[in-house]
Amino acid sequence: MTADKKSAAEGDKVTLTVTPESGYELDTLTVKDADGKAVTVTANSFTMPKSNVTVSASFKAALVTYSVTVGTMTNGSVTASKTTSIAKGSSITLTVTPDAGYELDTLSVKDAGGNDVTVTANAFTMPESDVTISATFKMALVTYSVTIGTIAHASSVTANPMTGISAGSTVTITITPEANYKVETITVKQGSTDVPTNAGTAGTYTFSMPSGDVTVNATLVPLYTITVPAATTPGTVTAKVGGVAATKAASGETVTVEISPNSGYEIETLKKDGSDVTSSISAGAYSFTMGSADVTITAAWKALEEDSCDVGSVVLNNGKFVKKDNTDKLSDAQKSAVVAVIFDATGKKGVGLKQERDIAWATEGAIGHGTKITALICTPSDPYVDGSADSSTFTGTTDGSTSLSVIKALSDYDATKYPAWAWIEGYATTASLTGTYASGWYMPSIKTCYEMSII
């Protein structure tokens, strides 16, 4: 180390030349006055104080550094955050700038031995040697973007992807409606041209990206509630929209109410908002167009009515039968309509259940009151027939179906003289019967009563 002056007046500038030996570098440099006070040194220079000074220095082993060389490249450039005096382990950041219309294709860093240095996110750690950087660029892929329009009543609308989309790529739009709303229409437009969309699941729609930016819009409409009865033992009522079970529907949508009776039951009445729509049921379903209000569906069930019978079946006033095993399922309306119980399934003969007590067979003074009418007599082989055995035989009028005509043939026949027979004649009216069983009622013979007693 040398000074540019051997002596200097107070206030003179003194410049020091520091020359480390090979492999060393300056560590500390101090200047002190005659009292040992430090004199400020700036850029190896100081101002002479009013005293002699002493200059001292210490040296340390020099730090080894390396450099970065950026190779020649076309269609773009690469710069390094530092290119010289770089210590091993330093982090170097590379800035890649493609020319217009180009994008980075490859980027490599090699050490002095030609070995690859790992580059992560355009940065690398300096090895223990100089490095060389090279890069190639390629024509940039043209991409497009999706813009979401203002869509009322949607909680969220997303596009995936939304930017950097190449023509032909599939884009998925997801629309989450607000509560009680649904997507009615969705449009994707490239300028004024419609882009076809395909509906997916859970509010998703897809389309193929055209060669241009697109805008997505949608219309959401309110949903109204469809209330159906809970599933019960008699059956199930299910509302469907588009073939899928639904509890809500938009105005104008077709709602199909499917009626599914369980074994032994059938629908008795189906009501929509209190109005009976049973007659509109077709093939087990009722359909309607949803309006702009909630809808309530109610159902009443009844035991299954059939055209065939077995012993113990009950007969309804419409001529239908309910099998014995289903009689515990009769609705209140059906119970009121029961008029007979079948005792002969082959002949479909039954005992009428509408009763009238204390009615005279024939009143006193009537011809039939004191006359033996042979055409009505039925005689058992065992006069004590009580139903405990079935070996008795009967002779005479064993049917009873012609008995009413015999009585009506009497010259004095009228309802006041023969009230029991008149009641039988009017049984169909009394029991409100229609169809097959509106006629044919008669007073059974002893044989018929016996047959009923042993069933």
PDB file of C-alpha atoms in Angstrom, residues 264-266 302-327 329-330 334 337-351 433-437 441:
ATOM      1  CA  GLY A 264    -103.889 -54.537  -3.079  1.00  0.00           C
ATOM      2  CA  TYR A 265    -104.462 -50.807  -3.549  1.00  0.00           C
ATOM      3  CA  GLU A 266    -105.473 -48.405  -6.273  1.00  0.00           C
ATOM      4  CA  LYS A 302    -108.586 -47.580  -1.747  1.00  0.00           C
ATOM      5  CA  ALA A 303    -108.535 -51.344  -1.826  1.00  0.00           C
ATOM      6  CA  LEU A 304    -108.191 -52.806  -5.291  1.00  0.00           C
ATOM      7  CA  GLU A 305    -111.539 -53.287  -7.087  1.00  0.00           C
ATOM      8  CA  GLU A 306    -111.725 -56.251  -9.455  1.00  0.00           C
ATOM      9  CA  ASP A 307    -114.129 -57.976 -11.832  1.00  0.00           C
ATOM     10  CA  SER A 308    -113.462 -61.435 -10.378  1.00  0.00           C
ATOM     11  CA  CYS A 309    -114.285 -62.702  -6.906  1.00  0.00           C
ATOM     12  CA  ASP A 310    -113.692 -65.480  -4.447  1.00  0.00           C
ATOM     13  CA  VAL A 311    -115.628 -66.665  -1.398  1.00  0.00           C
ATOM     14  CA  GLY A 312    -115.519 -63.851   1.138  1.00  0.00           C
ATOM     15  CA  SER A 313    -115.101 -61.087  -1.438  1.00  0.00           C
ATOM     16  CA  VAL A 314    -117.261 -58.044  -0.823  1.00  0.00           C
ATOM     17  CA  VAL A 315    -119.438 -56.566  -3.536  1.00  0.00           C
ATOM     18  CA  LEU A 316    -119.516 -52.799  -4.023  1.00  0.00           C
ATOM     19  CA  ASN A 317    -122.500 -50.879  -5.299  1.00  0.00           C
ATOM     20  CA  ASN A 318    -120.736 -50.381  -8.657  1.00  0.00           C
ATOM     21  CA  GLY A 319    -120.663 -54.146  -9.247  1.00  0.00           C
ATOM     22  CA  LYS A 320    -116.936 -54.474  -8.502  1.00  0.00           C
ATOM     23  CA  PHE A 321    -115.382 -56.901  -6.015  1.00  0.00           C
ATOM     24  CA  VAL A 322    -112.742 -56.482  -3.343  1.00  0.00           C
ATOM     25  CA  LYS A 323    -111.032 -59.766  -2.480  1.00  0.00           C
ATOM     26  CA  LYS A 324    -111.282 -61.023   1.085  1.00  0.00           C
ATOM     27  CA  ASP A 325    -107.560 -60.485   1.717  1.00  0.00           C
ATOM     28  CA  ASN A 326    -107.923 -56.814   0.739  1.00  0.00           C
ATOM     29  CA  THR A 327    -111.037 -55.961   2.737  1.00  0.00           C
ATOM     30  CA  LYS A 329    -107.709 -51.921   2.984  1.00  0.00           C
ATOM     31  CA  LEU A 330    -111.156 -50.552   2.138  1.00  0.00           C
ATOM     32  CA  GLN A 334    -115.629 -48.183  -0.243  1.00  0.00           C
ATOM     33  CA  ALA A 337    -120.437 -48.870  -0.844  1.00  0.00           C
ATOM     34  CA  VAL A 338    -120.274 -52.524   0.308  1.00  0.00           C
ATOM     35  CA  VAL A 339    -123.635 -54.208  -0.356  1.00  0.00           C
ATOM     36  CA  ALA A 340    -122.908 -57.941  -0.213  1.00  0.00           C
ATOM     37  CA  VAL A 341    -120.469 -60.722   0.656  1.00  0.00           C
ATOM     38  CA  ILE A 342    -119.862 -63.539  -1.858  1.00  0.00           C
ATOM     39  CA  PHE A 343    -120.605 -67.095  -0.694  1.00  0.00           C
ATOM     40  CA  ASP A 344    -120.631 -68.726  -4.165  1.00  0.00           C
ATOM     41  CA  ALA A 345    -117.721 -67.518  -6.307  1.00  0.00           C
ATOM     42  CA  THR A 346    -118.683 -69.670  -9.288  1.00  0.00           C
ATOM     43  CA  GLY A 347    -122.192 -68.312  -9.510  1.00  0.00           C
ATOM     44  CA  LYS A 348    -121.159 -64.943  -8.080  1.00  0.00           C
ATOM     45  CA  LYS A 349    -123.852 -65.216  -5.427  1.00  0.00           C
ATOM     46  CA  GLY A 350    -123.702 -63.112  -2.322  1.00  0.00           C
ATOM     47  CA  VAL A 351    -125.570 -62.139   0.789  1.00  0.00           C
ATOM     48  CA  LEU A 433    -126.530 -50.240  -6.978  1.00  0.00           C
ATOM     49  CA  THR A 434    -125.492 -49.729 -10.588  1.00  0.00           C
ATOM     50  CA  GLY A 435    -124.402 -52.014 -13.357  1.00  0.00           C
ATOM     51  CA  THR A 436    -124.588 -55.814 -13.036  1.00  0.00           C
ATOM     52  CA  TYR A 437    -125.962 -55.870  -9.516  1.00  0.00           C
ATOM     53  CA  TRP A 441    -131.837 -59.806  -5.829  1.00  0.00           C
TER      54      TRP A 441
END
